[in-house]
PDB file of C-alpha atoms and ligand atoms in Angstrom:
ATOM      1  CA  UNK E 933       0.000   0.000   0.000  1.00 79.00           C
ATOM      2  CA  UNK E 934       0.939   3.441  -0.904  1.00 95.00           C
ATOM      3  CA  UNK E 935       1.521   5.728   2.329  1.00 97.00           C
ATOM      4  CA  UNK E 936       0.889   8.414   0.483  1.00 98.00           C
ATOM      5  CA  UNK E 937      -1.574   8.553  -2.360  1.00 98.00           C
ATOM      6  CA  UNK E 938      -1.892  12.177  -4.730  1.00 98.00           C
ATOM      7  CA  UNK E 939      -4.384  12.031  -7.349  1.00 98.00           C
ATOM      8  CA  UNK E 940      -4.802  14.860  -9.594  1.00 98.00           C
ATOM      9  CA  UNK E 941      -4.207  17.207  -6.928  1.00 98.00           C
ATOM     10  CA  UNK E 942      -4.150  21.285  -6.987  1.00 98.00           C
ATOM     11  CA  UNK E 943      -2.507  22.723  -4.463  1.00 98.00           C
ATOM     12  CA  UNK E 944      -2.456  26.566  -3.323  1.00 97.00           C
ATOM     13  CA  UNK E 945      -3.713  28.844  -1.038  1.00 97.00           C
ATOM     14  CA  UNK E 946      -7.419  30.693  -1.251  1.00 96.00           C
ATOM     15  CA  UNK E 947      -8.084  29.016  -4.567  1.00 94.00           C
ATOM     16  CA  UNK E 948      -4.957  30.736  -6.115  1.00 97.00           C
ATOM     17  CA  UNK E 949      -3.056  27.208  -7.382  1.00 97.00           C
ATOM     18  CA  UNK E 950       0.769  27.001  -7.031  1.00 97.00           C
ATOM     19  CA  UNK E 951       0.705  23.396  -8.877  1.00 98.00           C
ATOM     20  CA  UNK E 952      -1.723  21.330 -10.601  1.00 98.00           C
ATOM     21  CA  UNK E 953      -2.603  18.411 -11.341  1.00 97.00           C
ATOM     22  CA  UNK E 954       0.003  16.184  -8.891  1.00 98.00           C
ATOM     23  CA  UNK E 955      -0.372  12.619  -8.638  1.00 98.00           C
ATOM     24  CA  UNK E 956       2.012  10.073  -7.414  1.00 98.00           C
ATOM     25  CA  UNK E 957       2.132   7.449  -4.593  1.00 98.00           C
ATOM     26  CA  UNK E 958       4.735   6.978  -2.174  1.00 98.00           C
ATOM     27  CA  UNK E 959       5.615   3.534  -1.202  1.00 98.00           C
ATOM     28  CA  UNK E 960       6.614   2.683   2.394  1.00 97.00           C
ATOM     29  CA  UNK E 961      10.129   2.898   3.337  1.00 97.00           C
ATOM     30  CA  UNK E 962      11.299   4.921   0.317  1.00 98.00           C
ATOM     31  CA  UNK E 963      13.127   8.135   0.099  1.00 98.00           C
ATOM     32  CA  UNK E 964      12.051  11.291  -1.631  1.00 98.00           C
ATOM     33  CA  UNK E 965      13.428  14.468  -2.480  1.00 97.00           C
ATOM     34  CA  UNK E 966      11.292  17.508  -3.097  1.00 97.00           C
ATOM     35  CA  UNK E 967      13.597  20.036  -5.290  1.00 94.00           C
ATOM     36  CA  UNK E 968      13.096  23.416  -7.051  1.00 92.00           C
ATOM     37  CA  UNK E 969      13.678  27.220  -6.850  1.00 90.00           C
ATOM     38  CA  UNK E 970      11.931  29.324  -4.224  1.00 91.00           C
ATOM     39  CA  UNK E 971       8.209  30.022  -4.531  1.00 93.00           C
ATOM     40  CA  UNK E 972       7.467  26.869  -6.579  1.00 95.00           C
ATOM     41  CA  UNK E 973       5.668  25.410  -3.856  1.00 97.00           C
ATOM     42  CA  UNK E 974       7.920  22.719  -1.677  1.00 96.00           C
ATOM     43  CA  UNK E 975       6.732  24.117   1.800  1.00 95.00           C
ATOM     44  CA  UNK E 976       2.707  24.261   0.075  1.00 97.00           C
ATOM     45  CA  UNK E 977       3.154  20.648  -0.786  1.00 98.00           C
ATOM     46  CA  UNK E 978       4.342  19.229   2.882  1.00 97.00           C
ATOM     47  CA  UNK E 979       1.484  21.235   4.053  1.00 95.00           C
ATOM     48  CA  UNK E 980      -1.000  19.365   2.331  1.00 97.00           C
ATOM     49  CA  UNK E 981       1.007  16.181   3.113  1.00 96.00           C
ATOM     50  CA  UNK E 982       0.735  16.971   6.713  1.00 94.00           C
ATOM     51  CA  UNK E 983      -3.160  18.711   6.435  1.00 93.00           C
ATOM     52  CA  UNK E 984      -2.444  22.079   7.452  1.00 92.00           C
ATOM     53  CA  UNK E 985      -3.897  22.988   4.259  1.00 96.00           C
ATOM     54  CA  UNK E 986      -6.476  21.097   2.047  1.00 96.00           C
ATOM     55  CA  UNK E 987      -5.975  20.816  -1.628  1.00 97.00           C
ATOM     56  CA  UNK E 988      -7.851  23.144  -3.812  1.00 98.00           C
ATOM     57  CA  UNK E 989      -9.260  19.902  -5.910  1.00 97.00           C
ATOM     58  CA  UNK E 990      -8.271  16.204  -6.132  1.00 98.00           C
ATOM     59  CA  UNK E 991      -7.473  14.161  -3.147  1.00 97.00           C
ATOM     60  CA  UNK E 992      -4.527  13.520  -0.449  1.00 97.00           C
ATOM     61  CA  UNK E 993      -4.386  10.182   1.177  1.00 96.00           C
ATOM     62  CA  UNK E 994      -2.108   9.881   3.646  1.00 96.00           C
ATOM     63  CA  UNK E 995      -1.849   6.230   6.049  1.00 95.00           C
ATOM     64  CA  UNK E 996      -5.354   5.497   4.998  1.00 93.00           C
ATOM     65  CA  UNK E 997      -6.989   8.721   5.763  1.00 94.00           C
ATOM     66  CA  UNK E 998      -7.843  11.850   3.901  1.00 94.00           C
ATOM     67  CA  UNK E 999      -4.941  14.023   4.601  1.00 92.00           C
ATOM     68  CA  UNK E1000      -7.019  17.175   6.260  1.00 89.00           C
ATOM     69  CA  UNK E1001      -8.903  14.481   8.633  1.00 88.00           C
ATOM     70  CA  UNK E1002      -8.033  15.234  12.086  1.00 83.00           C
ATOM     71  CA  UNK E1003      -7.447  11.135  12.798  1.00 80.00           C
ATOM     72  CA  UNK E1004      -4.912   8.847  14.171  1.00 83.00           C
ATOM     73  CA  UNK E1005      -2.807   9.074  10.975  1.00 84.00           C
ATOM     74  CA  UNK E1006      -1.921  12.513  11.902  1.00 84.00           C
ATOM     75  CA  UNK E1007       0.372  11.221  15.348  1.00 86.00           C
ATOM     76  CA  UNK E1008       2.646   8.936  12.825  1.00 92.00           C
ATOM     77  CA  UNK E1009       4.087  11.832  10.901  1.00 94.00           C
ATOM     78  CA  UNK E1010       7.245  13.543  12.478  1.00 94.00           C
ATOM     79  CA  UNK E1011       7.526  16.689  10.587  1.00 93.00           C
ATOM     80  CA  UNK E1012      10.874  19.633  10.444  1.00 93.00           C
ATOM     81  CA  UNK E1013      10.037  22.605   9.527  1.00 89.00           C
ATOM     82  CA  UNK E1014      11.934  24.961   7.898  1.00 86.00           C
ATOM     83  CA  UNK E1015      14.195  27.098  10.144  1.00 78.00           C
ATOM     84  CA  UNK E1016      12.588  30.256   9.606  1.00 72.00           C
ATOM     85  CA  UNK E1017       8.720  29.030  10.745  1.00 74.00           C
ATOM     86  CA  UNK E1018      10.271  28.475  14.443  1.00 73.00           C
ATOM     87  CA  UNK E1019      11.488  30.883  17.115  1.00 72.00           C
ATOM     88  CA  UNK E1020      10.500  30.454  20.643  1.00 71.00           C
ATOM     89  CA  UNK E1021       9.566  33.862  21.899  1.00 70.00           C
ATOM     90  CA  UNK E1022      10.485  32.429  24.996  1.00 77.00           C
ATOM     91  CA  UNK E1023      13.660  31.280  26.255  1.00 86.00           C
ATOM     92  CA  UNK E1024      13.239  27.343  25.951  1.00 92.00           C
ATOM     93  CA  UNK E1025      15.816  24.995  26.311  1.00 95.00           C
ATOM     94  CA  UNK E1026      16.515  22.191  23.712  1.00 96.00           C
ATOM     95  CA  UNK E1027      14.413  19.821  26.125  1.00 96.00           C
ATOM     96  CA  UNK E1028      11.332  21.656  26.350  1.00 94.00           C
ATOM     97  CA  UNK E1029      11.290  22.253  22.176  1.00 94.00           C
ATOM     98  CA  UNK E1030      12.268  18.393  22.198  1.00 95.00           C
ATOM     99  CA  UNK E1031       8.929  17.533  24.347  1.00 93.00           C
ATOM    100  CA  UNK E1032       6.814  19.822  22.802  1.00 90.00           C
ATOM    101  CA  UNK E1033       6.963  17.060  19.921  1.00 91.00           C
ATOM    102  CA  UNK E1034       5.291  14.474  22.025  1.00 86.00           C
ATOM    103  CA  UNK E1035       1.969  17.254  22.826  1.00 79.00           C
ATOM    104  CA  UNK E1036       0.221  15.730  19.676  1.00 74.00           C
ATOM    105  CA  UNK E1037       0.400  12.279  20.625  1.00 74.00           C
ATOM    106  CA  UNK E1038      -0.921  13.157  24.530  1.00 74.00           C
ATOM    107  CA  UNK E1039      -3.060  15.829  23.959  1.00 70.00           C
ATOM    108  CA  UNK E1040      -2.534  19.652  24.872  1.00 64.00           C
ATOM    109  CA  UNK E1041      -3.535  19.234  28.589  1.00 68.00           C
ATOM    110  CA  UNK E1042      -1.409  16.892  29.522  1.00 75.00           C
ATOM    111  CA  UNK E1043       1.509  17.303  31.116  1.00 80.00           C
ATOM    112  CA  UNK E1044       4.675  15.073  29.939  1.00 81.00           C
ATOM    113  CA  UNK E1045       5.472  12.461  32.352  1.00 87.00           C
ATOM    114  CA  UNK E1046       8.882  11.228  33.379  1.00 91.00           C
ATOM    115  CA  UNK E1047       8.770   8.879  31.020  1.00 93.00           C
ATOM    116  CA  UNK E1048       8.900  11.449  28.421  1.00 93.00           C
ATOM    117  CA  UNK E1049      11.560  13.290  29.660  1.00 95.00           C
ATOM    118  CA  UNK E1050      13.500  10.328  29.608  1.00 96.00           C
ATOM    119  CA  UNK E1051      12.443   9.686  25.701  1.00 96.00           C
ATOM    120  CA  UNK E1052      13.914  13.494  24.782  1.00 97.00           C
ATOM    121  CA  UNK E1053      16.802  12.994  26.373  1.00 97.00           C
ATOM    122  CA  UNK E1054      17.467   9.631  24.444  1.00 97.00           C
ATOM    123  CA  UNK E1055      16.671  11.335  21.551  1.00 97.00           C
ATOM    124  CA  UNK E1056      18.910  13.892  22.422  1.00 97.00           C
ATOM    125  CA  UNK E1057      21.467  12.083  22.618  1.00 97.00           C
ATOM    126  CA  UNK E1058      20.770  10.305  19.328  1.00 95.00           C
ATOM    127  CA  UNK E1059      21.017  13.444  17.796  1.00 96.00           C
ATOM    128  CA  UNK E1060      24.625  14.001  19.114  1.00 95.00           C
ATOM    129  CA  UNK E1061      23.240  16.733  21.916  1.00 96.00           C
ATOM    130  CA  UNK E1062      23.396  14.616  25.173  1.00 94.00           C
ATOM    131  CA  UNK E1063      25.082  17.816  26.476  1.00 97.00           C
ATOM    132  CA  UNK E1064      23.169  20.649  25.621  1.00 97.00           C
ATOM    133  CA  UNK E1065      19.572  19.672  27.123  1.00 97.00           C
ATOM    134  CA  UNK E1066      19.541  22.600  28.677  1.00 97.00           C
ATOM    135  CA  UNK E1067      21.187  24.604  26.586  1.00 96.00           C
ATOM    136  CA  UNK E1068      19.020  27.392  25.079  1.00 95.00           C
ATOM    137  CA  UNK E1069      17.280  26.796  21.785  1.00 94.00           C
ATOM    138  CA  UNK E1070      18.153  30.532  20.557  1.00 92.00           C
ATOM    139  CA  UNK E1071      21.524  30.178  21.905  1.00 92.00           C
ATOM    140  CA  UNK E1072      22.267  27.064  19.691  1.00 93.00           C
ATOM    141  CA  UNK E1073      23.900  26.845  16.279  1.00 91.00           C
ATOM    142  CA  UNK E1074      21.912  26.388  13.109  1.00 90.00           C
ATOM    143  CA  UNK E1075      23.154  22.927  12.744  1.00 92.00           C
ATOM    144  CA  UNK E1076      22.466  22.165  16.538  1.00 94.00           C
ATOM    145  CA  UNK E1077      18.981  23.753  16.269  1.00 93.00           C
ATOM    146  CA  UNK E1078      18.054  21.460  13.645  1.00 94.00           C
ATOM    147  CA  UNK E1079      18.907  18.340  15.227  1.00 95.00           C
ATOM    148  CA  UNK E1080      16.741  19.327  18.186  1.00 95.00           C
ATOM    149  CA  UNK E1081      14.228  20.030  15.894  1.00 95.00           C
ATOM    150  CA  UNK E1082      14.772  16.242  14.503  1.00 96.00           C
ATOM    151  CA  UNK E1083      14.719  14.816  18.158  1.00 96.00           C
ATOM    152  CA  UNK E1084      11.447  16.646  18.176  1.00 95.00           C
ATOM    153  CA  UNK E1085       9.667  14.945  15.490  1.00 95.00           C
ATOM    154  CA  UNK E1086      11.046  11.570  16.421  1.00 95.00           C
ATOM    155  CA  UNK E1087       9.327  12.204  20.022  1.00 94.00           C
ATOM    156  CA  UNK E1088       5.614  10.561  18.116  1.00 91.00           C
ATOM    157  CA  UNK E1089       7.574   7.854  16.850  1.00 93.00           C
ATOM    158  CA  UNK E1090       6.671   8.831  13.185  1.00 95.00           C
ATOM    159  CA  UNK E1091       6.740   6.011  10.116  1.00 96.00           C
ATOM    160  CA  UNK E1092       7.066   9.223   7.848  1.00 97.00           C
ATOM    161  CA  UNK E1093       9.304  11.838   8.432  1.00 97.00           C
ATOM    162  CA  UNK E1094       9.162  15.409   6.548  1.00 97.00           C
ATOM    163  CA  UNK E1095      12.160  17.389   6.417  1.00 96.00           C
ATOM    164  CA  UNK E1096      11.622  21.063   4.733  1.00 94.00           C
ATOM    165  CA  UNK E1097      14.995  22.443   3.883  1.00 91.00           C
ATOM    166  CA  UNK E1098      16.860  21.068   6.890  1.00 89.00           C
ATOM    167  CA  UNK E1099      20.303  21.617   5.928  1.00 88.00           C
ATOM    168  CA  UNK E1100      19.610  25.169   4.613  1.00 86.00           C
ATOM    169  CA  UNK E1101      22.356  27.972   5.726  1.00 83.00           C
ATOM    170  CA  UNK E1102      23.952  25.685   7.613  1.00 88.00           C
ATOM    171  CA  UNK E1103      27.982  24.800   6.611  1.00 89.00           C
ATOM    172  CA  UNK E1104      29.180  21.739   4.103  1.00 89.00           C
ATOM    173  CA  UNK E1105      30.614  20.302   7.179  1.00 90.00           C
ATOM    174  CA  UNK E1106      27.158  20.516   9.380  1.00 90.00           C
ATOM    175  CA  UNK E1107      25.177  19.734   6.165  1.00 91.00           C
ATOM    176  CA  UNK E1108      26.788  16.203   5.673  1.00 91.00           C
ATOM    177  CA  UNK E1109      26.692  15.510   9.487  1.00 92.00           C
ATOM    178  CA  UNK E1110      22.647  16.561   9.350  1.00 93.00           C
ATOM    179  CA  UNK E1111      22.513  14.099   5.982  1.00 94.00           C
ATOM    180  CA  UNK E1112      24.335  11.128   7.684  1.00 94.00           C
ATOM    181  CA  UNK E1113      21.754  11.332  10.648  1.00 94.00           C
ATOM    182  CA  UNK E1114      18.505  11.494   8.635  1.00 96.00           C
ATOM    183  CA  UNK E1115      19.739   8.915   6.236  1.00 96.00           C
ATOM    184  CA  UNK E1116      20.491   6.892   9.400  1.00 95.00           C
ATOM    185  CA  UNK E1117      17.175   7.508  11.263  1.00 95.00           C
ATOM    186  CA  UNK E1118      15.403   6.374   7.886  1.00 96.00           C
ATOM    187  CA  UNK E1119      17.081   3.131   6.681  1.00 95.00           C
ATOM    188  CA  UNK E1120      17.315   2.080  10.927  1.00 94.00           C
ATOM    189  CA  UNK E1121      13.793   2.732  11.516  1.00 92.00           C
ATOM    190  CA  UNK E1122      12.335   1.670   8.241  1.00 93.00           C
ATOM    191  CA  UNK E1123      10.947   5.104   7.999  1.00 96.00           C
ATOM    192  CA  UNK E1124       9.794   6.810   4.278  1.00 98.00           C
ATOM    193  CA  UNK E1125      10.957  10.203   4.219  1.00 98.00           C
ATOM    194  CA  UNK E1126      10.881  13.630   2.159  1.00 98.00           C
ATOM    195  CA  UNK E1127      13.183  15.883   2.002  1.00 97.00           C
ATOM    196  CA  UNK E1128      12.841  19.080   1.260  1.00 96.00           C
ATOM    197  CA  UNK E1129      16.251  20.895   0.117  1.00 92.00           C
ATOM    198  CA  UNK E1130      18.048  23.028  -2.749  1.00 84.00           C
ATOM    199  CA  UNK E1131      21.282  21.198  -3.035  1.00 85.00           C
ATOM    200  CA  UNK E1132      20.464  17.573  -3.692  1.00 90.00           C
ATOM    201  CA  UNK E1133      24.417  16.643  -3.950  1.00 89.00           C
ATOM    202  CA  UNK E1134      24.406  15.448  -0.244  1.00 90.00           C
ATOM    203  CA  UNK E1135      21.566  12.837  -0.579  1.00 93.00           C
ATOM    204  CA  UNK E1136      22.021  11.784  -4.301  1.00 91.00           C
ATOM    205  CA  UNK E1137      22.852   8.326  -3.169  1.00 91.00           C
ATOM    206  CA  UNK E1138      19.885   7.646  -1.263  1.00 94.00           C
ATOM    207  CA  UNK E1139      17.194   9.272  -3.282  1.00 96.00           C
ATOM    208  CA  UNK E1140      14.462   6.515  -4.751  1.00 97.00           C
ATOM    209  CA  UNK E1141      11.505   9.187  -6.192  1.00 98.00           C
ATOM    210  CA  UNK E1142      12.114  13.134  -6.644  1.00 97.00           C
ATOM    211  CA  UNK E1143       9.578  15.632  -7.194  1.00 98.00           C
ATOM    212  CA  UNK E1144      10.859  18.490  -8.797  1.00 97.00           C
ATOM    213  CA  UNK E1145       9.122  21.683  -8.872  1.00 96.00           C
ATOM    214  CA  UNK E1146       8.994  24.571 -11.369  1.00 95.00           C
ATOM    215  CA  UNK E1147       7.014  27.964 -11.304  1.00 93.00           C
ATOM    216  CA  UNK E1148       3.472  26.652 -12.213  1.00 90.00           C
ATOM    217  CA  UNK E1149       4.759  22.636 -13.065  1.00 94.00           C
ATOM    218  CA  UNK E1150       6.225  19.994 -11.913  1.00 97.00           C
ATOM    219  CA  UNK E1151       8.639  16.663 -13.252  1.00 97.00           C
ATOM    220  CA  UNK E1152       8.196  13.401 -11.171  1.00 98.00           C
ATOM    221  CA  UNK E1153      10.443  10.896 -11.746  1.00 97.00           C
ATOM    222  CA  UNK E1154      13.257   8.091 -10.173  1.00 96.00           C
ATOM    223  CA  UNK E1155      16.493   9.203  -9.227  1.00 93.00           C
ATOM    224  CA  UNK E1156      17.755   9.731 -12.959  1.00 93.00           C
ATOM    225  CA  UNK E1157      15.361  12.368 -13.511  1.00 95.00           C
ATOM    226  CA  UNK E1158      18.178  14.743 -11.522  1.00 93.00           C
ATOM    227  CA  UNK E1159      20.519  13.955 -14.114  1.00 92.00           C
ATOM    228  CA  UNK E1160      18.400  15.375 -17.353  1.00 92.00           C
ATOM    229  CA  UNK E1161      19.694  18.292 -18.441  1.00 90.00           C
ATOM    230  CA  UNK E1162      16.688  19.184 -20.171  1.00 92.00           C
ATOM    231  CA  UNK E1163      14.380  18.329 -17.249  1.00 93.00           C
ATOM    232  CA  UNK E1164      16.841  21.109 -15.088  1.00 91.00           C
ATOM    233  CA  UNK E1165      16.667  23.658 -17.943  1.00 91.00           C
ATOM    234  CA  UNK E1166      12.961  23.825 -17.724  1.00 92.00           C
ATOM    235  CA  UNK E1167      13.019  23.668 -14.091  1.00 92.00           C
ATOM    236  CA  UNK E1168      15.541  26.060 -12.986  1.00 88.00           C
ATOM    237  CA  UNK E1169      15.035  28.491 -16.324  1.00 87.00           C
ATOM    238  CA  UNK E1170      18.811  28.455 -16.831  1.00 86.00           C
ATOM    239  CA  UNK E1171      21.822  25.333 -17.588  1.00 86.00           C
ATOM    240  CA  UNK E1172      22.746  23.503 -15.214  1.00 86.00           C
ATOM    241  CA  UNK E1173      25.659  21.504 -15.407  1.00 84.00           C
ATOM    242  CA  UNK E1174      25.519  17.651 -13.977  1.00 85.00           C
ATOM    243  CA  UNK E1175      29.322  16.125 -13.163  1.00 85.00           C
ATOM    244  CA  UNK E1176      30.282  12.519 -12.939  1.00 84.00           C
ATOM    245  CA  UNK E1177      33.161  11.500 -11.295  1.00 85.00           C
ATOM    246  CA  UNK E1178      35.454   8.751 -12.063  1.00 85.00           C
ATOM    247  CA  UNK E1179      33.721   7.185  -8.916  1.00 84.00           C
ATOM    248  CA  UNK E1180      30.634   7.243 -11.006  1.00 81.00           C
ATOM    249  CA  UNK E1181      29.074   9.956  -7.958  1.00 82.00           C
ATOM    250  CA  UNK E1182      27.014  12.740  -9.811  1.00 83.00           C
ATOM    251  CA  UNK E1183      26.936  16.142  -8.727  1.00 84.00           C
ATOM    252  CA  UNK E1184      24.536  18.534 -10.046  1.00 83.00           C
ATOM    253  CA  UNK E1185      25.804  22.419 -10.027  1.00 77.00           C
ATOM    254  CA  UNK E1186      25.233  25.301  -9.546  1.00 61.00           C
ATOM    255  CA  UNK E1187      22.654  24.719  -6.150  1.00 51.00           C
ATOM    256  CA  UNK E1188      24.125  28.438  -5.163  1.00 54.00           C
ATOM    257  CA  UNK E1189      22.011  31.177  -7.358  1.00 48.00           C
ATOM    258  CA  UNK E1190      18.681  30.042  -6.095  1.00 47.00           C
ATOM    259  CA  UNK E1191      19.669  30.552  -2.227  1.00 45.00           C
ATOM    260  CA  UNK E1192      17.832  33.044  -0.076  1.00 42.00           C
TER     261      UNK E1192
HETATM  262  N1  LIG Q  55       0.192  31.447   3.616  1.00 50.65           N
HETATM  263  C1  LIG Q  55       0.230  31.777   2.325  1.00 50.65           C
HETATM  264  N2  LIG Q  55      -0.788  32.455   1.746  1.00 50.65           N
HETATM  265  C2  LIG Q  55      -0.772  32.780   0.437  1.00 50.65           C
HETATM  266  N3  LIG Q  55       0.249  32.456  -0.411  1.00 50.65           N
HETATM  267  C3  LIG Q  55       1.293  31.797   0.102  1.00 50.65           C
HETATM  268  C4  LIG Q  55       1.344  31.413   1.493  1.00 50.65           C
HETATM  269  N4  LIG Q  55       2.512  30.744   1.712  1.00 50.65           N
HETATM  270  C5  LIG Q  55       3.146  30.709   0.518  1.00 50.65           C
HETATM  271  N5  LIG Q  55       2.425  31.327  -0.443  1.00 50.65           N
HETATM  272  C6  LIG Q  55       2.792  31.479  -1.857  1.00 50.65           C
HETATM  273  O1  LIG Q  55       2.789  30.181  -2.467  1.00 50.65           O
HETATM  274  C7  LIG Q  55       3.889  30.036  -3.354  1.00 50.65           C
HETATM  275  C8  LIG Q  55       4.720  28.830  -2.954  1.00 50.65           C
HETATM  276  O2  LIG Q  55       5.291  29.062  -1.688  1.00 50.65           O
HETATM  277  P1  LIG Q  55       6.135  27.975  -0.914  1.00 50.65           P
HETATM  278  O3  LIG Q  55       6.417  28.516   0.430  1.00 50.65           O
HETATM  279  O4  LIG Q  55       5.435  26.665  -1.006  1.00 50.65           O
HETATM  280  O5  LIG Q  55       7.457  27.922  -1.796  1.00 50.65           O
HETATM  281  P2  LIG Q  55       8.802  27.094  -1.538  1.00 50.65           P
HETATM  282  O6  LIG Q  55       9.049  26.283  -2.770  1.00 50.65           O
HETATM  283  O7  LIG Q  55       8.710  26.367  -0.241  1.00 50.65           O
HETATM  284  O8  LIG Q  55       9.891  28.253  -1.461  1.00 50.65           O
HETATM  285  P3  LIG Q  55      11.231  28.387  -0.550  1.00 50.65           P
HETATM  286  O9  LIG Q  55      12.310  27.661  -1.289  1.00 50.65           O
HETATM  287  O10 LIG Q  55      11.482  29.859  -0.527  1.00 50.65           O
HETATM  288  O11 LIG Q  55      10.949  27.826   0.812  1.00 50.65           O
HETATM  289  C9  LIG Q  55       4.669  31.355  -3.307  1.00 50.65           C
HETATM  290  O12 LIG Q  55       4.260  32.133  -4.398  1.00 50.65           O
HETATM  291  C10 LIG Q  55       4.220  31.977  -1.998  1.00 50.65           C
HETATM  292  O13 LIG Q  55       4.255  33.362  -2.062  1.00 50.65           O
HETATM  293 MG1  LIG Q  56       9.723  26.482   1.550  1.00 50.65          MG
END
């Protein structure tokens, strides 16, 4: 069974579509990227993956359910969002953000039990921040903040994980770190994931599916869809170029002109 199920879908805000006519499945346990300048509608699309916003026409399935159904499906998505969507006007530590992820499963007027505390700080430390629990979010790095933000969604125990733009403005060194973990957390825990990002070098080699998204269209294809020239042309309205080493690893460049 598909986990995820789009068929002829229109997605968009107040009737005003940013893409039409999206259909695809995803198949448990697979890996897809979501790729394409700003604007073209990466963020709009997890939303409707996740229900915050319905689809102007067609229909989202999503672990049985309708996507915008307010049902048990919702608890078994873990979900990062990009960077710039979170910032705690309060000074939270890594600990509270990380528990904050378990509030959907329990309910808002529930406290957190022990038990909890001691499931964020495991995830904590799977992250690689066993020391900074109670550190300050704000205070954190961009790469840190991130993997707190990861700990978070792993709080539900999720069998699909969203990631929108995790590795964005952070540095190469931080990036590959941030890639190695969510490629780990995915093949360990059998999860299917989407990724989100700008600069598919990092994860080329464990991309099954990509979406890739123009102004006003889209391409969906396997993993070789990244390395049509033509297919980038159209999407990114200028060349890019697509190198293959001796080692047979592809890189696709520029990902720098599109940044924000
Ligand atoms: N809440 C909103 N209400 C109305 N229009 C919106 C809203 N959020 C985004 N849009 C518009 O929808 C289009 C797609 O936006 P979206 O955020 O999905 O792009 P994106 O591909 O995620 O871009 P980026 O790479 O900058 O994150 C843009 O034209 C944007 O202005
Ligand atoms: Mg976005």
């Amino acid at each position: 069974m598909d986990v995820i199920v789009f068929d002829n879908v229109t997605i968009g805000y107040d009737g005003n579509p940013v893409q039409r006519g999206l259909s695809f499945g995803v198949k448990r346990g697979e890996f897809w990227a979501i790729v394409g300048p700003n604007g073209t509608g990466k963020s709009t699309l997890i939303k409707t993956i996740i229900g915050l916003l319905p689809p102007i026409s067609g229909t989202v399935y999503v672990l049985g359910c309708p996507a915008t159904h307010v049902c048990e499906h919702r608890k078994r998505i873990g979900y990062v969002p990009q960077m710039n969507e979170i910032d705690p006007m309060f000074p939270a530590t890594a600990l509270d953000i990380v528990l904050t992820g378990i509030f959907p499963k329990l309910g808002l007027f529930k406290r957190p039990s022990r038990k909890h505390v001691e499931l964020a700080l495991n995830l904590l430390d799977e992250v690689g921040l066993s020391d900074k629990a109670d550190a300050i979010f704000r205070e954190l790095s961009g790469g840190q903040k991130r993997r707190v933000l990861i700990a978070r969604a792993l709080m539900g125990k999720p069998e699909i994980l969203i990631f929108d733009e995790p590795t964005a403005g952070v540095d190469v060194a931080s990036e590959e770190q941030l890639v190695k973990l969510i490629t780990k957390l995915h093949s360990e825990n059998g999860l299917t994931t989407l990724f989100v990002t700008h600069n598919v070098n990092p994860i080329l080699d464990h991309i099954d599916k990509v979406i890739l998204l123009g102004v006003g269209f889209h391409v969906i294809g396997d993993r070789k869809t990244l390395f049509d020239r033509e297919v980038l042309r159209r999407i990114y309205g200028r060349e890019v170029d697509i190198i293959c080493t001796p080692e047979q690893k592809y890189y696709i460049l520029p990902e720098d002109h599109h940044h924000e």
